[in-house]
Amino acid sequence: MTDSCPWCSAPRDPGPTCPRCGAIYAKAEAIKSHGRAVAAVDETPLVMETVEEAGFVPTDEDGDEWRAVSDPAFELKCCIAAIPVMLLIAMLFHASGLGASLQRIFLTMPVHELGHAVTAWFCGFTAIPTLWKTLIPESRGFIAPLAMFAGLGFMIAHARAREQSALMYAGIGLVLLQLIGTFGIKHETMQVLIAFGGDGAGMIIATVLMASFFFGKRTQLYKGSVRWGLVAIGAASFVDIFATWVSARKDDQNVPYGTTGGMASDAMVLVDNHGWSMQLLIGRYFWLGVCCLIVLALVYAWGVWRAHAEVESREALQKKRDWEKRRQEGR
């Protein structure tokens, strides 16, 4: 008898079946040795059907990811409630005077300025975000583009090594986006994108922060509960930014057009310096926010489905183990 599963080479479990692939050790050894299995007990196919009826057979990547989750039923509840509850709390804060001010100062503004900075990085500028202003040089540099390219390259290599195709393709897409932003657009277009990127990229970043709740089960996102802080920041900043443009559709007097600390707002820069109309400005921010919500809804649906599938898979596996135990005791 080997120390690993004959079928998937996972470490051997004390029981009669492999917890990773569900193979029966004796049957798998017979197939590997003789090309066919010995006569099986009639009830075995019924048990295997029960596992398949769970509707999800985890891959090696999925199995490793979810091994860190000791209670999938509780994780399912968290996946269902986390984002809706955080968005509701954010809306309640936004509806109050003091709460809205604190929300904007401590949560929205860092995300807003990071939106300016990230947009500038993708356009080849070495930008430095601060709480109220993002420092952007007049011309492109080489530090930020090289650093971002190296970071994305590491992301792609890491994803490829772990056979995480979705993350790898996302990294490739971001590299292409960086190349277009750095070498493929005019200077004036870059200035427009950077100005728009405060609230625009800010909503995208907020969406990514909320969506991160469903990923990284083997990282500190899950183990260190970092994801709860990220989803709170993402929900608060998204609600604050998007609500501005929802209200602006009803009354364009709600557009943040003017100066702050002697500096023109993003809306003023886009309207006065780049010729955007007020309706064009409002529409682009609003529909970008709608697109972010659609993407978030799709990720949310996938995350809840994935957690539910894990619950069913483990329940089916537990039933199978219980049946095997009763069968062994009945002999």
Coordinates of C-alpha atoms in Angstrom, one line a residue:
M1 CA 0.0 0.0 0.0
T2 CA 1.4 3.4 -1.0
D3 CA 1.3 6.6 1.0
S4 CA -0.5 8.5 -1.7
C5 CA -3.7 8.1 -3.7
P6 CA -3.2 5.9 -6.7
W7 CA -5.5 8.1 -8.7
C8 CA -4.5 11.8 -8.0
S9 CA -1.3 11.3 -5.9
A10 CA -2.8 13.2 -2.9
P11 CA -1.6 12.2 0.6
R12 CA -3.4 9.0 1.6
D13 CA -6.4 9.4 4.0
P14 CA -6.9 6.9 6.8
G15 CA -10.3 6.1 5.4
P16 CA -11.1 3.9 2.4
T17 CA -11.6 6.9 0.0
C18 CA -9.5 9.8 -1.2
P19 CA -10.9 13.1 0.2
R20 CA -9.6 15.1 -2.8
C21 CA -10.8 13.1 -5.8
G22 CA -13.3 10.7 -4.2
A23 CA -11.6 7.6 -5.5
I24 CA -11.8 4.3 -3.6
Y25 CA -8.2 3.3 -2.9
A26 CA -8.7 -0.4 -3.4
K27 CA -10.5 0.1 -6.7
A28 CA -8.0 2.7 -7.9
E29 CA -5.1 0.4 -7.1
A30 CA -6.7 -2.5 -9.0
I31 CA -7.2 -0.3 -12.0
K32 CA -3.6 0.9 -11.9
S33 CA -2.2 -2.6 -11.5
H34 CA -4.5 -4.7 -13.6
G35 CA -6.3 -2.3 -15.9
R36 CA -9.7 -3.0 -14.3
A37 CA -11.3 -3.0 -10.9
V38 CA -12.2 -6.0 -8.9
A39 CA -15.9 -6.8 -8.4
A40 CA -17.4 -3.9 -6.4
V41 CA -20.2 -3.9 -3.9
D42 CA -23.5 -3.0 -5.6
E43 CA -24.2 0.0 -3.4
T44 CA -20.9 1.8 -4.4
P45 CA -22.3 3.3 -7.6
L46 CA -25.2 4.8 -5.7
V47 CA -22.8 6.6 -3.4
M48 CA -20.8 7.9 -6.3
E49 CA -24.0 9.3 -7.8
T50 CA -24.7 11.1 -4.6
V51 CA -21.3 12.9 -4.9
E52 CA -22.0 13.8 -8.5
E53 CA -25.4 15.1 -7.7
A54 CA -23.8 17.8 -5.6
G55 CA -23.2 19.5 -8.9
F56 CA -19.6 20.4 -8.3
V57 CA -16.4 18.4 -8.6
P58 CA -13.5 20.5 -7.4
T59 CA -10.3 20.8 -9.4
D60 CA -6.9 20.7 -7.6
E61 CA -6.8 24.5 -7.6
D62 CA -10.4 24.8 -6.1
G63 CA -9.7 22.0 -3.6
D64 CA -6.5 23.7 -2.3
E65 CA -8.2 27.1 -2.2
W66 CA -11.1 25.8 -0.1
R67 CA -9.0 23.6 2.2
A68 CA -8.4 26.7 4.3
V69 CA -12.2 27.0 5.0
S70 CA -13.0 24.9 8.0
D71 CA -16.8 25.8 8.0
P72 CA -18.1 26.2 4.5
A73 CA -21.7 26.6 5.8
F74 CA -20.6 29.7 7.8
E75 CA -18.6 30.9 4.8
L76 CA -21.7 30.7 2.6
K77 CA -23.6 32.9 5.0
C78 CA -20.7 35.4 5.0
C79 CA -20.7 35.4 1.2
I80 CA -24.4 36.1 1.0
A81 CA -24.4 38.9 3.6
A82 CA -21.1 40.7 3.5
I83 CA -21.5 43.0 0.5
P84 CA -25.2 43.8 0.8
V85 CA -24.8 44.6 4.5
M86 CA -21.8 46.8 3.9
L87 CA -23.5 48.6 1.1
L88 CA -26.5 49.2 3.4
I89 CA -24.4 50.5 6.2
A90 CA -22.6 52.8 3.7
M91 CA -25.9 54.2 2.5
L92 CA -27.0 54.9 6.0
F93 CA -23.8 56.7 6.7
H94 CA -24.1 58.7 3.5
A95 CA -27.6 59.7 4.4
S96 CA -26.4 61.3 7.7
G97 CA -24.6 64.6 7.9
L98 CA -21.6 63.8 10.1
G99 CA -21.4 60.2 8.9
A100 CA -21.2 61.3 5.3
S101 CA -18.4 63.8 6.1
L102 CA -16.4 61.1 8.0
Q103 CA -17.1 58.6 5.1
R104 CA -15.7 61.0 2.5
I105 CA -12.7 62.2 4.5
F106 CA -11.3 58.9 5.7
L107 CA -12.6 56.4 3.1
T108 CA -13.6 58.0 -0.1
M109 CA -10.8 60.5 -0.6
P110 CA -8.0 57.9 -0.4
V111 CA -9.7 55.8 -3.0
H112 CA -10.5 58.9 -5.1
E113 CA -6.8 60.0 -5.1
L114 CA -5.7 56.4 -5.7
G115 CA -7.9 56.5 -8.8
H116 CA -6.0 59.5 -10.1
A117 CA -2.7 57.8 -9.3
V118 CA -3.5 54.4 -10.8
T119 CA -4.7 56.1 -14.0
A120 CA -1.5 58.1 -14.2
W121 CA 0.6 55.0 -13.6
F122 CA -1.1 53.3 -16.5
C123 CA -0.3 56.4 -18.6
G124 CA 3.4 56.3 -17.7
F125 CA 3.4 59.1 -15.1
T126 CA 5.1 58.6 -11.7
A127 CA 2.2 59.9 -9.6
I128 CA 2.2 60.0 -5.8
P129 CA -1.3 60.0 -4.1
T130 CA -1.9 61.9 -0.9
L131 CA -5.1 62.4 1.1
W132 CA -6.4 65.5 -0.8
K133 CA -4.1 65.7 -3.9
T134 CA -2.2 63.5 -6.2
L135 CA 1.2 64.7 -7.2
I136 CA 1.7 64.2 -10.9
P137 CA 4.7 65.5 -12.9
E138 CA 4.3 67.3 -16.2
S139 CA 5.9 64.6 -18.3
R140 CA 6.2 60.8 -18.2
G141 CA 8.8 59.1 -16.2
F142 CA 10.3 55.6 -16.3
I143 CA 10.1 54.5 -12.6
A144 CA 6.4 54.0 -12.4
P145 CA 6.1 52.2 -15.8
L146 CA 8.9 49.8 -15.0
A147 CA 7.7 49.2 -11.5
M148 CA 4.1 48.5 -12.8
F149 CA 5.4 46.3 -15.6
A150 CA 7.5 44.3 -13.2
G151 CA 4.6 43.9 -10.8
L152 CA 2.2 42.8 -13.5
G153 CA 4.9 40.4 -14.8
F154 CA 5.3 38.8 -11.4
M155 CA 1.5 38.5 -11.2
I156 CA 1.3 36.7 -14.5
A157 CA 4.2 34.4 -13.7
H158 CA 2.8 33.6 -10.3
A159 CA -0.6 32.9 -11.7
R160 CA 0.8 30.7 -14.4
A161 CA 2.9 28.7 -11.9
R162 CA -0.2 28.0 -9.9
E163 CA -2.3 27.3 -13.0
Q164 CA -4.7 30.2 -12.2
S165 CA -5.7 31.0 -15.8
A166 CA -8.2 33.8 -14.9
L167 CA -5.6 35.7 -12.9
M168 CA -3.0 35.2 -15.6
Y169 CA -5.3 36.5 -18.4
A170 CA -6.2 39.5 -16.2
G171 CA -2.5 40.3 -15.8
I172 CA -2.0 40.1 -19.5
G173 CA -4.9 42.4 -20.1
L174 CA -3.5 45.0 -17.7
V175 CA -0.1 44.8 -19.4
L176 CA -1.8 45.6 -22.7
L177 CA -3.7 48.4 -21.1
Q178 CA -0.5 49.8 -19.7
L179 CA 1.2 49.7 -23.1
I180 CA -1.7 51.5 -24.8
G181 CA -1.9 54.1 -22.0
T182 CA 1.9 54.7 -22.1
F183 CA 2.6 54.6 -25.8
G184 CA -0.7 54.7 -27.7
I185 CA -2.6 57.9 -26.6
K186 CA -2.0 61.6 -26.9
H187 CA -0.9 63.8 -24.1
E188 CA -4.2 65.7 -24.0
T189 CA -6.1 62.4 -23.8
M190 CA -3.9 61.3 -20.9
Q191 CA -4.8 64.5 -19.1
V192 CA -8.5 63.8 -19.6
L193 CA -8.2 60.2 -18.3
I194 CA -6.2 61.3 -15.3
A195 CA -8.8 64.0 -14.4
F196 CA -11.7 61.5 -15.0
G197 CA -9.9 58.8 -13.1
G198 CA -10.5 60.3 -9.6
D199 CA -14.1 59.2 -9.4
G200 CA -14.0 57.0 -12.5
A201 CA -11.1 54.7 -11.5
G202 CA -12.1 55.3 -7.9
M203 CA -15.4 53.4 -8.5
I204 CA -13.5 50.6 -10.3
I205 CA -11.1 50.3 -7.4
A206 CA -14.0 50.3 -4.9
T207 CA -15.6 47.5 -6.9
V208 CA -12.4 45.5 -6.9
L209 CA -12.1 45.9 -3.1
M210 CA -15.7 44.6 -2.6
A211 CA -15.2 41.7 -5.1
S212 CA -12.0 40.6 -3.3
F213 CA -14.2 39.2 -0.5
F214 CA -14.7 36.0 -2.6
F215 CA -11.0 35.3 -3.3
G216 CA -7.7 34.5 -1.6
K217 CA -8.8 31.7 0.8
R218 CA -5.1 30.8 1.3
T219 CA -4.0 34.4 1.9
Q220 CA -4.4 37.0 4.6
L221 CA -7.4 38.3 2.8
Y222 CA -9.2 35.3 4.4
K223 CA -6.9 34.1 7.2
G224 CA -6.3 37.5 8.6
S225 CA -9.8 38.9 7.9
V226 CA -8.4 41.6 5.8
R227 CA -11.2 41.2 3.3
W228 CA -13.7 42.6 5.8
G229 CA -11.8 45.9 5.9
L230 CA -11.5 46.0 2.2
V231 CA -15.2 45.4 1.5
A232 CA -16.1 48.1 4.1
I233 CA -13.7 50.6 2.4
G234 CA -15.0 49.6 -1.1
A235 CA -18.6 49.9 -0.1
A236 CA -18.2 53.2 1.6
S237 CA -16.2 54.8 -1.2
F238 CA -18.4 53.4 -4.0
V239 CA -21.7 54.6 -2.3
D240 CA -20.2 58.1 -1.7
I241 CA -18.9 58.5 -5.3
F242 CA -21.8 57.0 -7.1
A243 CA -24.4 58.8 -5.1
T244 CA -22.9 62.1 -6.2
W245 CA -23.6 61.3 -9.9
V246 CA -27.0 59.7 -9.3
S247 CA -28.1 62.9 -7.6
A248 CA -26.5 65.0 -10.4
R249 CA -28.7 63.3 -13.0
K250 CA -31.7 64.8 -11.2
D251 CA -30.1 68.2 -10.6
D252 CA -26.8 69.2 -12.2
Q253 CA -26.3 71.7 -9.4
N254 CA -25.1 68.6 -7.4
V255 CA -22.1 68.2 -9.7
P256 CA -18.9 69.0 -7.7
Y257 CA -18.0 71.9 -10.0
G258 CA -15.8 74.6 -8.5
T259 CA -12.6 75.0 -6.6
T260 CA -11.3 73.3 -3.4
G261 CA -8.4 74.9 -1.6
G262 CA -7.7 77.1 -4.6
M263 CA -7.6 74.1 -7.0
A264 CA -10.1 73.3 -9.7
S265 CA -12.2 70.2 -9.2
D266 CA -12.1 67.3 -11.6
A267 CA -15.5 68.4 -13.0
M268 CA -14.3 71.9 -13.6
V269 CA -11.1 70.7 -15.4
L270 CA -13.1 68.4 -17.7
V271 CA -15.7 71.0 -18.5
D272 CA -13.6 74.2 -18.7
N273 CA -10.3 72.8 -20.0
H274 CA -11.4 69.9 -22.2
G275 CA -14.8 71.0 -23.4
W276 CA -17.0 68.4 -21.9
S277 CA -20.7 69.3 -21.5
M278 CA -22.2 68.9 -18.1
Q279 CA -24.6 66.2 -19.3
L280 CA -21.7 64.3 -20.9
L281 CA -19.7 64.5 -17.7
I282 CA -22.7 63.2 -15.6
G283 CA -23.6 60.5 -18.0
R284 CA -20.1 59.0 -18.3
Y285 CA -19.6 58.8 -14.5
F286 CA -23.1 57.5 -14.0
W287 CA -22.9 54.7 -16.6
L288 CA -19.5 53.7 -15.4
G289 CA -20.9 53.3 -12.0
V290 CA -23.8 51.2 -13.4
C291 CA -21.2 48.9 -15.2
C292 CA -19.3 48.5 -11.9
L293 CA -22.5 47.4 -10.2
I294 CA -23.3 44.9 -13.0
V295 CA -19.8 43.4 -12.7
L296 CA -20.1 43.3 -8.9
A297 CA -23.4 41.5 -9.1
L298 CA -21.9 38.9 -11.4
V299 CA -19.0 38.3 -9.1
Y300 CA -21.4 38.2 -6.1
A301 CA -23.6 35.6 -7.8
W302 CA -20.5 33.5 -8.7
G303 CA -19.1 33.8 -5.2
V304 CA -22.3 32.7 -3.6
W305 CA -22.7 29.8 -6.0
R306 CA -19.2 28.7 -5.4
A307 CA -19.7 28.7 -1.6
H308 CA -23.0 26.8 -2.0
A309 CA -21.3 24.2 -4.2
E310 CA -18.6 23.7 -1.6
V311 CA -21.2 23.1 1.1
E312 CA -23.0 20.5 -1.0
S313 CA -19.8 18.9 -2.0
R314 CA -18.6 18.4 1.5
E315 CA -22.0 17.2 2.7
A316 CA -22.1 14.6 -0.1
L317 CA -18.5 13.6 0.8
Q318 CA -19.5 13.3 4.5
K319 CA -22.5 11.1 3.6
K320 CA -20.2 8.9 1.6
R321 CA -17.8 8.5 4.5
D322 CA -20.6 7.8 6.9
W323 CA -21.9 5.1 4.5
E324 CA -18.5 3.6 4.1
K325 CA -18.1 3.5 7.9
R326 CA -21.4 1.8 8.4
R327 CA -20.5 -0.7 5.7
Q328 CA -17.2 -1.5 7.4
E329 CA -19.0 -1.9 10.7
G330 CA -21.6 -4.2 9.2
R331 CA -19.0 -6.7 8.0

